[in-house]
Tab-separated table of C-alpha atoms and ligand atoms in Angstrom:
chain	number	residue	atom	x	y	z
I	216	MET	CA	-48.025	-14.959	62.223
I	217	ARG	CA	-44.317	-16.733	62.348
I	218	TYR	CA	-41.652	-14.936	63.022
I	219	GLU	CA	-37.999	-16.136	61.945
I	220	GLY	CA	-35.026	-14.466	62.691
I	221	THR	CA	-34.312	-10.392	62.480
I	222	VAL	CA	-36.799	-9.453	60.340
I	223	TYR	CA	-36.554	-6.094	58.499
I	224	ARG	CA	-38.444	-3.458	56.872
I	225	PRO	CA	-38.355	0.340	55.579
I	226	PRO	CA	-38.748	2.689	58.078
I	227	SER	CA	-41.574	3.707	56.368
I	228	GLU	CA	-42.947	0.802	56.514
I	229	ALA	CA	-42.998	0.892	60.180
I	230	GLY	CA	-47.032	0.674	60.958
I	231	SER	CA	-47.418	-2.186	58.605
I	232	LEU	CA	-48.309	-5.705	58.936
I	233	ILE	CA	-45.246	-7.905	57.936
I	234	ILE	CA	-45.291	-11.422	56.565
I	235	GLN	CA	-42.660	-12.884	55.582
I	236	LEU	CA	-42.975	-14.778	51.820
I	237	THR	CA	-39.272	-15.381	51.617
I	238	ILE	CA	-36.162	-15.762	54.573
I	239	GLY	CA	-33.212	-14.116	53.841
I	240	CYS	CA	-31.883	-12.716	50.658
I	241	ALA	CA	-30.921	-14.650	47.444
I	242	ARG	CA	-28.006	-12.560	47.304
I	243	ASN	CA	-26.295	-11.587	50.539
I	244	THR	CA	-22.958	-10.851	48.508
I	245	CYS	CA	-23.073	-6.806	49.684
I	246	THR	CA	-19.702	-6.166	51.755
I	247	PHE	CA	-21.250	-3.724	54.026
I	248	CYS	CA	-24.814	-5.861	54.674
I	249	ALA	CA	-25.048	-7.726	58.007
I	250	MET	CA	-28.884	-8.183	57.394
I	251	TYR	CA	-29.836	-11.221	56.245
I	252	LYS	CA	-26.315	-12.890	56.890
I	253	ASP	CA	-27.438	-15.235	59.339
I	254	LYS	CA	-30.401	-17.313	57.145
I	255	ASN	CA	-30.447	-19.417	54.201
I	256	PHE	CA	-32.196	-17.854	51.305
I	257	ARG	CA	-35.737	-19.896	50.160
I	258	ILE	CA	-38.977	-18.563	49.292
I	259	ARG	CA	-41.585	-19.657	51.950
I	260	PRO	CA	-43.825	-22.503	50.931
I	261	LEU	CA	-46.947	-20.731	49.782
I	262	GLU	CA	-49.946	-22.818	52.153
I	263	GLU	CA	-47.280	-21.295	55.132
I	264	VAL	CA	-47.833	-17.609	54.055
I	265	VAL	CA	-50.961	-17.605	54.049
I	266	GLU	CA	-51.718	-19.192	56.888
I	267	ASP	CA	-49.595	-16.311	58.176
I	268	LEU	CA	-52.550	-14.521	56.506
I	269	TYR	CA	-54.997	-15.568	58.167
I	270	MET	CA	-53.260	-15.543	61.912
I	271	ALA	CA	-52.896	-11.764	61.211
I	272	ARG	CA	-56.337	-11.102	60.582
I	273	GLU	CA	-57.350	-13.498	63.053
I	274	TYR	CA	-54.571	-10.754	65.866
I	275	TYR	CA	-55.592	-7.762	64.098
I	276	SER	CA	-59.225	-9.167	64.246
I	277	ARG	CA	-60.657	-5.400	65.159
I	278	ILE	CA	-57.532	-2.872	63.530
I	279	LYS	CA	-57.665	-2.355	59.537
I	280	VAL	CA	-54.358	-3.279	57.793
I	281	LYS	CA	-54.600	-0.853	55.825
I	282	ARG	CA	-50.453	-1.363	54.612
I	283	VAL	CA	-48.835	-5.181	53.989
I	284	PHE	CA	-44.958	-5.689	53.580
I	285	LEU	CA	-43.946	-8.768	52.373
I	286	ALA	CA	-40.796	-9.191	53.667
I	287	ASP	CA	-37.214	-10.426	53.449
I	288	GLY	CA	-34.088	-8.932	51.549
I	289	ASP	CA	-35.871	-9.428	47.650
I	290	ALA	CA	-40.063	-10.986	47.737
I	291	LEU	CA	-39.865	-9.980	44.222
I	292	ILE	CA	-37.599	-12.649	43.041
I	293	VAL	CA	-40.670	-14.724	43.283
I	294	LYS	CA	-41.969	-16.560	40.493
I	295	THR	CA	-44.884	-13.876	39.339
I	296	LYS	CA	-47.764	-16.546	39.020
I	297	ASP	CA	-47.016	-16.535	43.011
I	298	LEU	CA	-46.732	-13.676	43.163
I	299	LEU	CA	-49.910	-12.909	42.356
I	300	TYR	CA	-51.420	-15.797	44.292
I	301	ILE	CA	-50.309	-14.191	47.988
I	302	LEU	CA	-51.199	-11.203	46.094
I	303	GLU	CA	-55.196	-12.246	45.959
I	304	LYS	CA	-54.834	-13.806	48.982
I	305	VAL	CA	-53.684	-10.712	51.103
I	306	LYS	CA	-56.774	-8.747	49.589
I	307	GLU	CA	-59.376	-11.202	50.157
I	308	ILE	CA	-58.446	-11.278	53.663
I	309	PHE	CA	-57.717	-7.691	54.214
I	310	PRO	CA	-60.204	-5.625	52.248
I	311	GLU	CA	-59.089	-2.518	53.684
I	312	CYS	CA	-55.737	-3.158	52.289
I	313	GLU	CA	-55.013	-0.121	50.527
I	314	ARG	CA	-51.248	-0.632	50.010
I	315	ILE	CA	-48.770	-3.955	49.798
I	316	SER	CA	-44.851	-3.232	49.515
I	317	MET	CA	-42.031	-5.052	49.281
I	318	TYR	CA	-38.329	-5.160	48.206
I	319	GLY	CA	-37.005	-5.720	45.189
I	320	ALA	CA	-33.354	-6.137	43.946
I	321	PRO	CA	-32.706	-4.386	40.818
I	322	LYS	CA	-31.889	-8.294	38.678
I	323	ASP	CA	-35.357	-9.175	39.926
I	324	ILE	CA	-36.707	-6.217	38.433
I	325	LEU	CA	-34.940	-6.775	35.477
I	326	GLY	CA	-35.862	-10.563	35.634
I	327	LYS	CA	-39.429	-9.931	35.334
I	328	THR	CA	-41.124	-8.382	31.717
I	329	PRO	CA	-42.966	-5.298	31.641
I	330	GLU	CA	-46.256	-7.001	31.279
I	331	GLU	CA	-45.412	-8.995	34.387
I	332	LEU	CA	-44.637	-5.801	36.782
I	333	LYS	CA	-47.963	-4.241	35.096
I	334	THR	CA	-50.067	-7.202	36.546
I	335	LEU	CA	-48.652	-7.433	39.802
I	336	LYS	CA	-49.341	-3.549	40.474
I	337	GLU	CA	-52.592	-4.208	38.723
I	338	ALA	CA	-53.372	-7.099	41.312
I	339	GLY	CA	-52.136	-4.832	44.269
I	340	LEU	CA	-48.618	-5.084	44.352
I	341	ASP	CA	-48.273	-1.308	45.036
I	342	MET	CA	-44.622	-0.405	45.451
I	343	ILE	CA	-41.545	-1.428	45.785
I	344	TYR	CA	-37.900	-0.729	47.315
I	345	MET	CA	-34.697	-1.036	45.937
I	346	GLY	CA	-31.593	-0.851	47.611
I	347	ILE	CA	-29.257	1.231	44.931
I	348	GLU	CA	-26.612	1.993	47.496
I	349	SER	CA	-23.860	4.127	45.083
I	350	GLY	CA	-24.690	4.987	41.135
I	351	ASP	CA	-20.812	3.856	40.028
I	352	ASP	CA	-19.811	0.969	38.807
I	353	GLU	CA	-16.417	0.723	40.780
I	354	VAL	CA	-18.382	1.548	44.516
I	355	LEU	CA	-20.866	-1.025	43.331
I	356	THR	CA	-18.536	-3.886	42.361
I	357	PHE	CA	-16.267	-3.087	44.963
I	358	VAL	CA	-18.535	-3.363	47.533
I	359	LYS	CA	-20.426	-7.029	45.268
I	360	LYS	CA	-23.827	-5.414	44.996
I	361	GLY	CA	-24.232	-7.495	42.102
I	362	ALA	CA	-25.711	-4.919	39.570
I	363	THR	CA	-24.166	-2.248	37.457
I	364	GLN	CA	-25.173	1.839	37.052
I	365	ALA	CA	-26.931	1.414	33.528
I	366	GLU	CA	-28.801	-2.311	35.476
I	367	MET	CA	-30.269	-0.246	38.211
I	368	ILE	CA	-30.910	3.454	35.811
I	369	GLU	CA	-33.662	-0.136	33.718
I	370	ALA	CA	-34.896	-1.279	36.614
I	371	GLY	CA	-35.391	1.570	38.117
I	372	LYS	CA	-37.465	2.586	35.354
I	373	LYS	CA	-38.898	-0.253	34.749
I	374	ILE	CA	-40.944	-0.524	37.999
I	375	LYS	CA	-42.031	3.669	37.240
I	376	ASP	CA	-43.190	2.875	33.962
I	377	ALA	CA	-45.272	-0.080	35.341
I	378	GLY	CA	-46.806	2.575	37.502
I	379	MET	CA	-45.781	1.419	40.808
I	380	ILE	CA	-43.959	4.193	43.405
I	381	LEU	CA	-40.584	3.674	44.014
I	382	SER	CA	-38.551	4.385	46.923
I	383	VAL	CA	-34.559	4.144	46.733
I	384	THR	CA	-32.288	3.945	49.050
I	385	LEU	CA	-28.197	5.576	48.564
I	386	ILE	CA	-25.551	4.899	51.296
I	387	SER	CA	-23.009	7.753	52.357
I	388	GLY	CA	-19.513	7.533	52.563
I	389	LEU	CA	-19.747	3.942	50.713
I	390	GLY	CA	-16.853	4.837	48.489
I	391	GLY	CA	-14.935	6.292	51.169
I	392	ARG	CA	-12.434	9.163	50.954
I	393	ARG	CA	-11.387	7.617	47.250
I	394	PHE	CA	-14.774	7.331	44.958
I	395	LEU	CA	-16.117	10.199	46.756
I	396	LYS	CA	-16.698	12.532	44.120
I	397	GLU	CA	-17.480	9.410	41.784
I	398	HIS	CA	-20.509	8.063	44.361
I	399	ALA	CA	-21.730	11.343	44.880
I	400	VAL	CA	-21.827	12.483	41.081
I	401	ASN	CA	-22.778	9.356	39.424
I	402	SER	CA	-25.898	8.783	42.469
I	403	ALA	CA	-26.880	12.173	41.152
I	404	LYS	CA	-27.210	10.811	38.034
I	405	VAL	CA	-29.141	8.057	38.748
I	406	ILE	CA	-31.545	9.460	40.469
I	407	SER	CA	-32.094	11.860	38.152
I	408	ALA	CA	-32.436	9.460	35.331
I	409	ILE	CA	-34.572	7.107	37.555
I	410	LYS	CA	-36.663	10.317	39.039
I	411	PRO	CA	-38.257	8.052	42.170
I	412	GLU	CA	-40.868	9.316	44.251
I	413	TYR	CA	-38.767	8.312	47.332
I	414	VAL	CA	-34.562	8.800	47.792
I	415	GLY	CA	-33.178	8.104	51.258
I	416	PHE	CA	-29.564	8.070	52.672
I	417	LEU	CA	-27.801	6.354	55.374
I	418	THR	CA	-24.262	6.247	56.286
I	419	LEU	CA	-22.332	3.958	56.144
I	420	LEU	CA	-21.585	2.098	59.000
I	421	VAL	CA	-19.983	-0.794	59.520
I	422	GLU	CA	-20.768	-3.433	61.133
I	423	GLU	CA	-18.598	-6.365	62.510
I	424	GLY	CA	-19.566	-9.705	61.255
I	425	THR	CA	-19.310	-8.289	57.375
I	426	PRO	CA	-16.579	-8.784	55.144
I	427	MET	CA	-16.170	-4.356	55.442
I	428	TYR	CA	-15.760	-5.243	58.686
I	429	ASP	CA	-12.413	-6.856	57.741
I	430	GLN	CA	-11.659	-4.777	55.754
I	431	LEU	CA	-11.419	-1.465	57.430
I	432	LYS	CA	-9.809	-3.757	60.229
I	433	ASN	CA	-6.956	-4.680	57.342
I	434	GLY	CA	-6.772	-0.465	56.325
I	435	GLU	CA	-8.615	-1.631	52.721
I	436	ILE	CA	-10.425	1.650	53.110
I	437	GLU	CA	-10.958	4.167	55.218
I	438	LEU	CA	-14.727	6.271	56.672
I	439	LEU	CA	-15.237	9.254	56.092
I	440	LYS	CA	-15.399	12.122	58.970
I	441	PRO	CA	-18.689	13.521	58.408
I	442	GLN	CA	-17.175	16.854	57.044
I	443	GLU	CA	-16.851	14.687	54.422
I	444	VAL	CA	-20.143	12.790	53.908
I	445	LEU	CA	-21.482	16.742	53.930
I	446	GLU	CA	-19.055	17.631	51.003
I	447	GLU	CA	-20.249	14.484	49.937
I	448	MET	CA	-23.501	15.262	49.680
I	449	LYS	CA	-23.550	18.359	48.734
I	450	LEU	CA	-21.562	17.030	45.813
I	451	PHE	CA	-24.956	14.922	45.376
I	452	ILE	CA	-27.902	17.671	45.951
I	453	SER	CA	-26.129	20.491	43.347
I	454	ASN	CA	-25.840	17.586	40.448
I	455	VAL	CA	-29.181	16.183	40.927
I	456	ASP	CA	-32.213	16.704	38.805
I	457	SER	CA	-35.112	14.694	39.474
I	458	GLU	CA	-38.189	17.322	40.129
I	459	GLY	CA	-40.787	15.974	42.836
I	460	THR	CA	-38.985	13.427	44.351
I	461	VAL	CA	-38.524	12.740	48.176
I	462	PHE	CA	-35.752	13.098	49.860
I	463	ARG	CA	-34.953	12.381	53.095
I	464	ALA	CA	-31.537	11.784	55.109
I	465	ASN	CA	-33.144	11.531	58.588
I	466	HIS	CA	-31.977	7.872	59.718
I	467	ALA	CA	-29.798	7.533	62.819
I	468	SER	CA	-27.392	6.867	60.467
I	469	ASN	CA	-26.952	10.000	59.139
I	470	TYR	CA	-24.779	12.945	60.920
I	471	ILE	CA	-27.370	15.671	60.420
I	472	PRO	CA	-30.696	14.946	59.542
I	473	LEU	CA	-32.516	16.147	55.859
I	474	GLY	CA	-35.321	16.144	53.624
I	475	GLY	CA	-36.740	18.095	51.103
I	476	THR	CA	-38.076	17.903	47.902
I	477	PHE	CA	-36.216	18.208	45.142
I	478	ASN	CA	-35.511	20.283	43.260
I	479	ARG	CA	-37.383	22.890	44.870
I	480	ASP	CA	-34.951	22.507	47.942
I	481	ASN	CA	-31.938	21.808	46.891
I	482	GLU	CA	-30.349	25.466	47.649
I	483	ALA	CA	-32.300	24.596	51.191
I	484	LEU	CA	-30.808	21.732	51.511
I	485	LEU	CA	-27.566	23.391	50.369
I	486	ALA	CA	-27.659	26.095	52.399
I	487	GLN	CA	-28.499	23.487	55.830
I	488	ILE	CA	-25.288	21.873	55.193
I	489	ALA	CA	-23.349	24.885	54.901
I	490	GLU	CA	-24.967	25.919	58.663
I	491	ALA	CA	-23.865	22.192	59.753
I	492	GLU	CA	-20.900	22.600	58.315
I	493	LYS	CA	-20.055	26.222	59.715
I	494	ARG	CA	-20.804	25.011	63.706
I	495	ASN	CA	-19.477	21.883	63.118
I	496	MET	CA	-21.975	19.555	64.818
I	497	PHE	CA	-22.777	16.350	63.779
I	498	LYS	CA	-24.332	13.217	65.840
I	499	SER	CA	-21.463	11.311	67.708
I	500	ASP	CA	-21.028	7.814	66.956
I	501	TYR	CA	-22.076	6.816	70.237
I	502	PHE	CA	-25.894	8.125	68.997
I	503	ARG	CA	-25.257	6.808	65.256
I	504	ALA	CA	-24.746	3.438	66.235
I	505	LEU	CA	-28.007	1.425	65.135
X	804	SF4	S1	-28.056	-4.934	50.913
X	804	SF4	FE1	-29.708	-6.321	49.932
X	804	SF4	S2	-29.017	-7.290	48.443
X	804	SF4	FE2	-27.469	-6.878	49.471
X	804	SF4	S3	-27.213	-8.714	50.805
X	804	SF4	FE3	-28.366	-6.983	52.214
X	804	SF4	S4	-30.397	-7.709	51.224
X	804	SF4	FE4	-28.836	-8.651	50.013
């Protein structure tokens, strides 16, 4: 396998074979994101990707490769016929593979027809990770996410209708103090409309080199205090209605670890937050650094 630059993957793909189908992110506009700022986006030649698959097979000749994650940023942007070819090669080279997944940006999902998505699912693309970040249109515009609330909902539903597993990410504190309420309530609205299998929350960390870092320095935005992040989370949980969705906020960036299943655990999650507020004990920013 050959890797170019830093390779990112969702936490749940820690044990997966990672193969870069694309390099970087085709959008690269999000003001908070530092992941692919050093890469010019391109789709790798398919023969190169297949070579990597064979190299990985040789390397893992005695190990069963159960999961494959196709990186980088938004591999779903690749033409459907090329994706089908790569999925077929993954299945041929790793017949033991049980799950193939990738990141899918909302616009790329919307760029595929329902039939294309179903064909991809049948060919083995089992799971899509979609960054929603916020369900609020003003916040989405401010951070230059490149998709609206309505598009997020439509894209999420399309993935679910195709029979794929959908895992989405939101960012606590992304709207700052100004949009705290809207960010929480509208994010809950989007999740309630989509009802994805998984929802993960990160808490905003502003990295040097991002446009948001400059906005922070200029005083254009303010970061939430831990108590405010929890206030926002309480508002989100009180408004979300997404029966059966697995919820995780146990990332290194989160002030307190939370996890459960909506709607069954909503009350318990709120009680856990209330307890943390009472004790006033949160992870320090030193330990939140990634
Ligand atoms: S958050 Fe996702 S879509 Fe936005 S720049 Fe980063 S990788 Fe690209």
